[in-house]
Coordinates of C-alpha atoms in Angstrom, one line a residue:
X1 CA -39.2 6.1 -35.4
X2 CA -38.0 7.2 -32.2
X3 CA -38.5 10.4 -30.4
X4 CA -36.3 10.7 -28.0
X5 CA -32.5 12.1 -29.2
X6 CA -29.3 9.8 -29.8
X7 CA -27.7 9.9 -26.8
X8 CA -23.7 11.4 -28.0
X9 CA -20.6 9.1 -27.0
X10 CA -18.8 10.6 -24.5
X11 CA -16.1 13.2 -25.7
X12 CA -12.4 12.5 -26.6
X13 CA -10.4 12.1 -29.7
X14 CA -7.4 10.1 -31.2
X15 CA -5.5 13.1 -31.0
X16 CA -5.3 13.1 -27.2
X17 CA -2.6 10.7 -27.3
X18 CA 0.5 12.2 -27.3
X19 CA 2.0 12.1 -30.3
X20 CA -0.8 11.7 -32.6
X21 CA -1.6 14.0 -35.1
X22 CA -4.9 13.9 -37.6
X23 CA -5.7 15.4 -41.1
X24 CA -8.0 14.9 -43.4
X25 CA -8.8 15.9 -47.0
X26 CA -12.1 16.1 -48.7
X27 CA -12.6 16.0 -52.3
X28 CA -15.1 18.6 -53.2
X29 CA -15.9 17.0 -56.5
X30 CA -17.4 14.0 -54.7
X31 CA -17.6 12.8 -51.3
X32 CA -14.9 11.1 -50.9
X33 CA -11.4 12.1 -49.2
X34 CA -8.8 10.5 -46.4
X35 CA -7.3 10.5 -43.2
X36 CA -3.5 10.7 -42.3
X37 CA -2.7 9.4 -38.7
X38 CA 0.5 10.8 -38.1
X39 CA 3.0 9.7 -35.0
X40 CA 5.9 11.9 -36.5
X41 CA 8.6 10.6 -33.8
X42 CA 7.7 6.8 -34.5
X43 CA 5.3 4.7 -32.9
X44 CA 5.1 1.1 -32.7
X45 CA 2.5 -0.7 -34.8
X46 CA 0.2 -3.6 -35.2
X47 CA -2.2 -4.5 -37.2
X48 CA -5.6 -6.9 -37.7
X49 CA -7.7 -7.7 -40.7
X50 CA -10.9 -9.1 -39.8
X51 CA -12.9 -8.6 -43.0
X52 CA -12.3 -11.2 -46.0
X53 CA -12.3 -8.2 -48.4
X54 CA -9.7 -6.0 -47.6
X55 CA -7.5 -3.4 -49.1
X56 CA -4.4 -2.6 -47.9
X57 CA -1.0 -1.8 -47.9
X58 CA 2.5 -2.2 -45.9
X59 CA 0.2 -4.7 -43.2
X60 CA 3.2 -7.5 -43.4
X61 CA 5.6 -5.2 -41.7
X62 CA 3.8 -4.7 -38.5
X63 CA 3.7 -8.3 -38.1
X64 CA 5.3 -8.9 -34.2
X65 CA 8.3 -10.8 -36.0
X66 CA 8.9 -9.1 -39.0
X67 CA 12.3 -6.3 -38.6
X68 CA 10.5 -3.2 -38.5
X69 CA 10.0 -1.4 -35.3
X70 CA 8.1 1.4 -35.6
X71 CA 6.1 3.2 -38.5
X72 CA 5.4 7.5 -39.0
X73 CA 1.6 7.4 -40.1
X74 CA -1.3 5.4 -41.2
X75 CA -3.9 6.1 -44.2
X76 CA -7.3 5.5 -44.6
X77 CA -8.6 6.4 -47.5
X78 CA -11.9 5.9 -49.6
X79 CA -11.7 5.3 -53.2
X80 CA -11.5 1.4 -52.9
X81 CA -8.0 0.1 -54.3
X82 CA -7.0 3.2 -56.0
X83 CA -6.8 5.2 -53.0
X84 CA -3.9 3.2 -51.7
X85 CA -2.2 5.8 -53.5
X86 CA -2.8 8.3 -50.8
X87 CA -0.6 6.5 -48.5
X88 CA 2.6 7.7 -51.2
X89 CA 1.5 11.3 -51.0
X90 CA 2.1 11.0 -47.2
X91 CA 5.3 9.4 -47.2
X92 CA 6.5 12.3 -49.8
X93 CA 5.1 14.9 -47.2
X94 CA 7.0 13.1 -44.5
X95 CA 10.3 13.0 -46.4
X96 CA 10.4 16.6 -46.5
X97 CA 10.0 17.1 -42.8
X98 CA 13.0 14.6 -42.5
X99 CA 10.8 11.8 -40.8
X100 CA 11.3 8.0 -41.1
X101 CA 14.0 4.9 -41.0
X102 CA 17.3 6.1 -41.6
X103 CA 19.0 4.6 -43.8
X104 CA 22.2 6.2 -44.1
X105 CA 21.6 7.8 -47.4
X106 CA 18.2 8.8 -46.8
X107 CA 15.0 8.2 -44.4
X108 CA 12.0 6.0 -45.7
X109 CA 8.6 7.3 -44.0
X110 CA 6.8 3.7 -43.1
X111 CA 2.8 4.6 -43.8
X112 CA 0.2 1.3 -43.5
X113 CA -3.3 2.1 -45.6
X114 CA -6.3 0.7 -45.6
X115 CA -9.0 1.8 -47.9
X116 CA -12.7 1.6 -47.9
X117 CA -15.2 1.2 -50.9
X118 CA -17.3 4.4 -51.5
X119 CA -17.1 4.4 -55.8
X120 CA -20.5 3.8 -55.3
X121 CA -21.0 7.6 -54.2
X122 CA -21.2 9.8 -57.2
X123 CA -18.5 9.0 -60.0
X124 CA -16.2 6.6 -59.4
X125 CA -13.6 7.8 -61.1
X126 CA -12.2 10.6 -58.5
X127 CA -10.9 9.2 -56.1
X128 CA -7.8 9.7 -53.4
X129 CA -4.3 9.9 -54.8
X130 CA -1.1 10.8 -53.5
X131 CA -1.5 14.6 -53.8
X132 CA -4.7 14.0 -51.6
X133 CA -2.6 11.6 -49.1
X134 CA 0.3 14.8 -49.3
X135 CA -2.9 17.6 -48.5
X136 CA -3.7 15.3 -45.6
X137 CA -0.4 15.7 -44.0
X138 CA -0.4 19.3 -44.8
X139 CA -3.5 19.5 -42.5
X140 CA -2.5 17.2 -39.9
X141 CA -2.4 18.5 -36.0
X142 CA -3.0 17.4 -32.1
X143 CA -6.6 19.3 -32.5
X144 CA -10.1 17.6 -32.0
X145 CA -10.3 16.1 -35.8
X146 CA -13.5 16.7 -37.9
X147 CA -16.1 13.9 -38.0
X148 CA -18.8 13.1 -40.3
X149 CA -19.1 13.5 -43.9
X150 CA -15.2 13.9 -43.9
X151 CA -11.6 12.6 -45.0
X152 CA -12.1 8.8 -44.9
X153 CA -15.6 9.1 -44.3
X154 CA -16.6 11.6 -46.7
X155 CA -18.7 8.8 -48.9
X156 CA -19.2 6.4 -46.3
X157 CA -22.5 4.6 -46.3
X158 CA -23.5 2.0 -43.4
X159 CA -26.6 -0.7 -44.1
X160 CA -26.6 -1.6 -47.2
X161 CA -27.6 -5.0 -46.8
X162 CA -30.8 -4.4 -48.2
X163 CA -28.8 -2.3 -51.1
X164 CA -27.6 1.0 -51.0
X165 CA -30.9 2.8 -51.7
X166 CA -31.9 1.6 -48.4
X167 CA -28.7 2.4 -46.7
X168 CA -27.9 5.7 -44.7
X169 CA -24.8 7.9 -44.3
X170 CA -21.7 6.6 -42.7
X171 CA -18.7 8.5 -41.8
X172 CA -16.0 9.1 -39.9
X173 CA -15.4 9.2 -36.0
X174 CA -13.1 9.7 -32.9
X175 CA -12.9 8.9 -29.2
X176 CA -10.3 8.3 -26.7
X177 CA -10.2 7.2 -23.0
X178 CA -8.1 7.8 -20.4
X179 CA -7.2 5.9 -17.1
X180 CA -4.6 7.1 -14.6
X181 CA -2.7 8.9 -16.9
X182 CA -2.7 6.9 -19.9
X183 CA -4.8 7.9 -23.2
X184 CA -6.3 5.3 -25.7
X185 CA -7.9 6.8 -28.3
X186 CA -9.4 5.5 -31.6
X187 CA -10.3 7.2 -34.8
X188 CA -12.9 5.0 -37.5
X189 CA -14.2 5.4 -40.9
X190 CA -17.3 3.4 -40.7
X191 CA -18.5 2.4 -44.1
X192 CA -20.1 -1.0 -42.5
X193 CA -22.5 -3.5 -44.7
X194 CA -24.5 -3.7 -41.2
X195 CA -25.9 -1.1 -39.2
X196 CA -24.1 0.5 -36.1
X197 CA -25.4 -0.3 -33.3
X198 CA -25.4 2.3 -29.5
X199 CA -22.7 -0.2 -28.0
X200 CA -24.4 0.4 -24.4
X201 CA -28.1 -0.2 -24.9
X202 CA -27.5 -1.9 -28.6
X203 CA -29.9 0.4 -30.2
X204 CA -29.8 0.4 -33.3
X205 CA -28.5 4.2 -34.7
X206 CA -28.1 3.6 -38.0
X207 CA -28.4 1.2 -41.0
X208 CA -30.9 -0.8 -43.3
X209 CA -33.8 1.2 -43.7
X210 CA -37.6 -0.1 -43.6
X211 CA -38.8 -0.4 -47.3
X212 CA -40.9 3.0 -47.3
X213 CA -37.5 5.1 -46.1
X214 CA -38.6 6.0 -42.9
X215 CA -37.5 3.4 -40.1
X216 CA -35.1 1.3 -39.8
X217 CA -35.5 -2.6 -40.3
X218 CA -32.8 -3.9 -37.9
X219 CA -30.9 -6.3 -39.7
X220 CA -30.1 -8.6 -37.7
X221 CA -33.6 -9.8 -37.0
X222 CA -34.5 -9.1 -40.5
X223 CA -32.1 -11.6 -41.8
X224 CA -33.1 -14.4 -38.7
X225 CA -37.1 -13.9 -39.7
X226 CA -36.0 -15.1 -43.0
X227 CA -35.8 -11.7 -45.3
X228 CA -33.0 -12.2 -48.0
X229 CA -30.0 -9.7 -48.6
X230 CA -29.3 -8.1 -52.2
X231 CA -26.7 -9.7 -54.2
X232 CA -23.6 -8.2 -53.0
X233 CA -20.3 -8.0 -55.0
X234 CA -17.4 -8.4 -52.3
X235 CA -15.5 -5.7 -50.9
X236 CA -18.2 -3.0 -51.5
X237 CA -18.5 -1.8 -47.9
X238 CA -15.9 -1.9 -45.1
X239 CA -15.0 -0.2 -41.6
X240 CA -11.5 0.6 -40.8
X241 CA -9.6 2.6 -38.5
X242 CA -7.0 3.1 -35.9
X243 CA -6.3 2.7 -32.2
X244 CA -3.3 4.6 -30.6
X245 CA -1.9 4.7 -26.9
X246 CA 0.6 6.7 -25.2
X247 CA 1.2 4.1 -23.0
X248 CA 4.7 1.9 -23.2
X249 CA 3.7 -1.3 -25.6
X250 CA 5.5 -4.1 -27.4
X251 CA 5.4 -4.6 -31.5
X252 CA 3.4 -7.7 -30.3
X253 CA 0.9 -6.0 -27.6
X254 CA 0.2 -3.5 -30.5
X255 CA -0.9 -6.3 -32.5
X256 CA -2.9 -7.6 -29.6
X257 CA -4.8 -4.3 -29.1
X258 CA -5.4 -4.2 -32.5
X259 CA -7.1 -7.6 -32.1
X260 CA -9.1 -6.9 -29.0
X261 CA -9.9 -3.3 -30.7
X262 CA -12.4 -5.5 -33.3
X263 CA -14.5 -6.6 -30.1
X264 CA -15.4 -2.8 -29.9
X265 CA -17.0 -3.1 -33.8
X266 CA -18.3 -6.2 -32.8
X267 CA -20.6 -4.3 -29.4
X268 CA -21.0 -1.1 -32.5
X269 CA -21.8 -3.6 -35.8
X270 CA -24.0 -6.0 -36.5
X271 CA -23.3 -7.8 -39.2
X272 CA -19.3 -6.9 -38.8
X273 CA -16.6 -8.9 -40.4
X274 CA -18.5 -10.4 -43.2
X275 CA -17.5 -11.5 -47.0
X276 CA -18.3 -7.9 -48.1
X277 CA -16.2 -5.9 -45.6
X278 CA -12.2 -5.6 -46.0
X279 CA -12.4 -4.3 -42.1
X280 CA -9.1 -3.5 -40.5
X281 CA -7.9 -2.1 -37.3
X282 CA -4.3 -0.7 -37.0
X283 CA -2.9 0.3 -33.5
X284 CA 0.4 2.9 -32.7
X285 CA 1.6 3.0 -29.4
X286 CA 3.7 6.3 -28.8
X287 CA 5.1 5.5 -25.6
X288 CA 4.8 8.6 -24.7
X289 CA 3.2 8.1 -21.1
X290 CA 6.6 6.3 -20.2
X291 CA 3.8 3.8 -18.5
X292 CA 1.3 0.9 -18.9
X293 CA -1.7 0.1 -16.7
X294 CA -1.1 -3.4 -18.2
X295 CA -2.9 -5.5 -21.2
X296 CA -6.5 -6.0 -19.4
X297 CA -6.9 -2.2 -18.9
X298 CA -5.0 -1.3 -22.1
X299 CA -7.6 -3.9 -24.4
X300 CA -10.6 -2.9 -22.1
X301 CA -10.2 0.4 -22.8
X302 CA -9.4 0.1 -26.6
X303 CA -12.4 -2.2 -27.0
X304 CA -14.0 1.1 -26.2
X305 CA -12.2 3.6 -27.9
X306 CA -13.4 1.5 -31.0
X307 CA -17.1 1.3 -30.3
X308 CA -17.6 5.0 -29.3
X309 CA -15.9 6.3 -32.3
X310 CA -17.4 4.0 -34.8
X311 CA -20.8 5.8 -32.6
X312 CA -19.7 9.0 -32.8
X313 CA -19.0 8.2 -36.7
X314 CA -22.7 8.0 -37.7
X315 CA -24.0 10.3 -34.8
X316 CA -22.1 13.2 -36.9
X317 CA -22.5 12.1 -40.5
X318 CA -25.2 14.8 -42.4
X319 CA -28.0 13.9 -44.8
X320 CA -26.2 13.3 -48.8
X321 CA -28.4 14.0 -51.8
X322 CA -26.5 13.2 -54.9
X323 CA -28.3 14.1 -58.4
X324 CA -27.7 11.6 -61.5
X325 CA -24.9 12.2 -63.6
X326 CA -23.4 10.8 -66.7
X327 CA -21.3 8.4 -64.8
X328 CA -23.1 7.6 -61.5
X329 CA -26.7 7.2 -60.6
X330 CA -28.7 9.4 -58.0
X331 CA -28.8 8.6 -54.4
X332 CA -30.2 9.7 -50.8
X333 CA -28.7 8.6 -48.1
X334 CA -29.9 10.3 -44.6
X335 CA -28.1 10.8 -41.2
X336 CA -29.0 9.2 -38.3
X337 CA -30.7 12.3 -36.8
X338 CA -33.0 12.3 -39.9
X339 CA -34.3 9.6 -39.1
X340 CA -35.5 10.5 -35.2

């Protein structure tokens, strides 16, 4: 155990691109919850799905030659599968504020999901539905979003490798940088199989705990000296998120910068991408900025955006103590400052 604090990722938030907007909702009857992204005016979109087990919805659209220009909002949502759902609750709440493709008789808000697994958090069978996608919405603004034990990230759990009663609290986290002018920002619900790693010293902050509770094992060398994994059913983990810019982008550069975006969980996960994790990066670009610094600042700099939130994700999750119940077994699953 270390005695010397986590060093914090440096400040910022999605929501300091213009035109991005954040809400959560939290179900109080278990943690779990999710996250509306909203870019109300349109932004373009792209998308990339790393993990072989994901959950997701309305991805083929924001391929670069599919028809669809822009899209109003993204969901992430826990729940696993069922809490696709959410993403209907926000296109309801966006119909009512007259957003999305016109269509001559109507307008059709376009909302991407992805979804992480958390059922195994308390019982399983509450989960985000639409009216939690439409609360979302309700709450969505331009202010610093919560982070931690919230929305998406509300039953988030990182190393479980090892299984979950070795694993530690996950969550949810934002950060955004900024270069002449131009804002990318990144917001991710970090529910990893592997621990996260500090992606400038590659400490490890968080994960697969030491048998006795107290330390953590570091997976990576854990698994190289030869220590096996616990069974794992596929799909029980997960990281997902999204990238924005206010900077002028292409359908297809969106789709690039969600791309390079997963090199930022690559420098923040380790192991990322793996049979048990669905993990998915979207990316909106606003255009609001009326400018572009060009593609090797604009990926650098979401690259970033993607490791400091999935940081700031775990440096702001709190301690969960969940008692059995009929339906769901007990757990403990610390914080990364517990653990210092």
């Amino acid at each position: 155990m270390s005695s010397s604090p986590l060093p914090m990722a440096p400040a910022g938030s999605i929501t300091l691109v213009q035109g991005i907007e954040v809400g959560h909702f939290t179900d109080t009857r278990r943690p779990t919850g999710c996250t509306a992204i909203l870019a109300k005016a349109g932004a373009v979109g792209g998308v990339d799905v790393r993990g072989a087990a994901p959950g997701t919805r309305e991805t083929d659209l924001l391929h670069p030659t599919n028809l669809v220009e822009r899209v109003h909002g993204i969901m992430l949502a826990g729940g696993s599968a069922w809490g696709l759902d959410a993403a209907s609750g926000a296109m309801r709440w966006l119909e009512e504020q007259g957003v999305g493709l016109d269509i001559s008789v109507g307008r059709i808000p376009l909302v991407p999901a992805a979804v992480l697994f958390d059922v195994l958090v308390g019982d399983m069978r509450i989960r985000p539905d639409a009216h939690a996608g439409y609360a979302a919405c309700q709450a969505a603004s331009s202010a610093m979003p919560a982070q931690g034990n919230v929305g998406a990230g509300a039953g988030a759990a990182v190393g479980k490798i090892f299984g979950i009663q070795r694993a530690m609290k996950g969550g949810i986290g934002t950060a955004s940088v900024t270069v002449d002018g131009v804002t990318v920002g990144a917001i991710i619900a970090c529910n990893a199989l592997g621990d996260v790693l500090h992606p400038d010293t590659a400490q490890v902050v968080a994960g697969a705990r030491t048998s006795d509770g107290l330390g953590l094992i570091d997976t990576r060398r854990a698994l190289l000296r030869g220590e096996p994994p616990q069974p794992l059913l596929a799909g029980t983990n997960t990281t997902i998120g999204v990238i924005a810019t206010d900077a002028t982008i292409t359908k297809a550069l969106a789709s690039r910068l969600a791309t390079v975006g997963h090199d930022g969980l690559a420098r923040a996960i380790n192991p990322v991408h793996t049979m048990s994790d669905g993990d998915t990066l979207f990316c909106l670009g606003t255009g609001a900025a009326g400018r572009s610094p060009g593609m090797m600042v604009l990926a650098t700099m979401a690259a970033e955006a993607v490791a400091q939130a999935t940081l700031q994700a775990v440096l702001h999750a709190n301690r969960l103590q969940i008692d059995a119940g009929e339906n769901h077994k007990a757990l403990h699953l610390p914080s990364a400052a517990d653990l210092q």
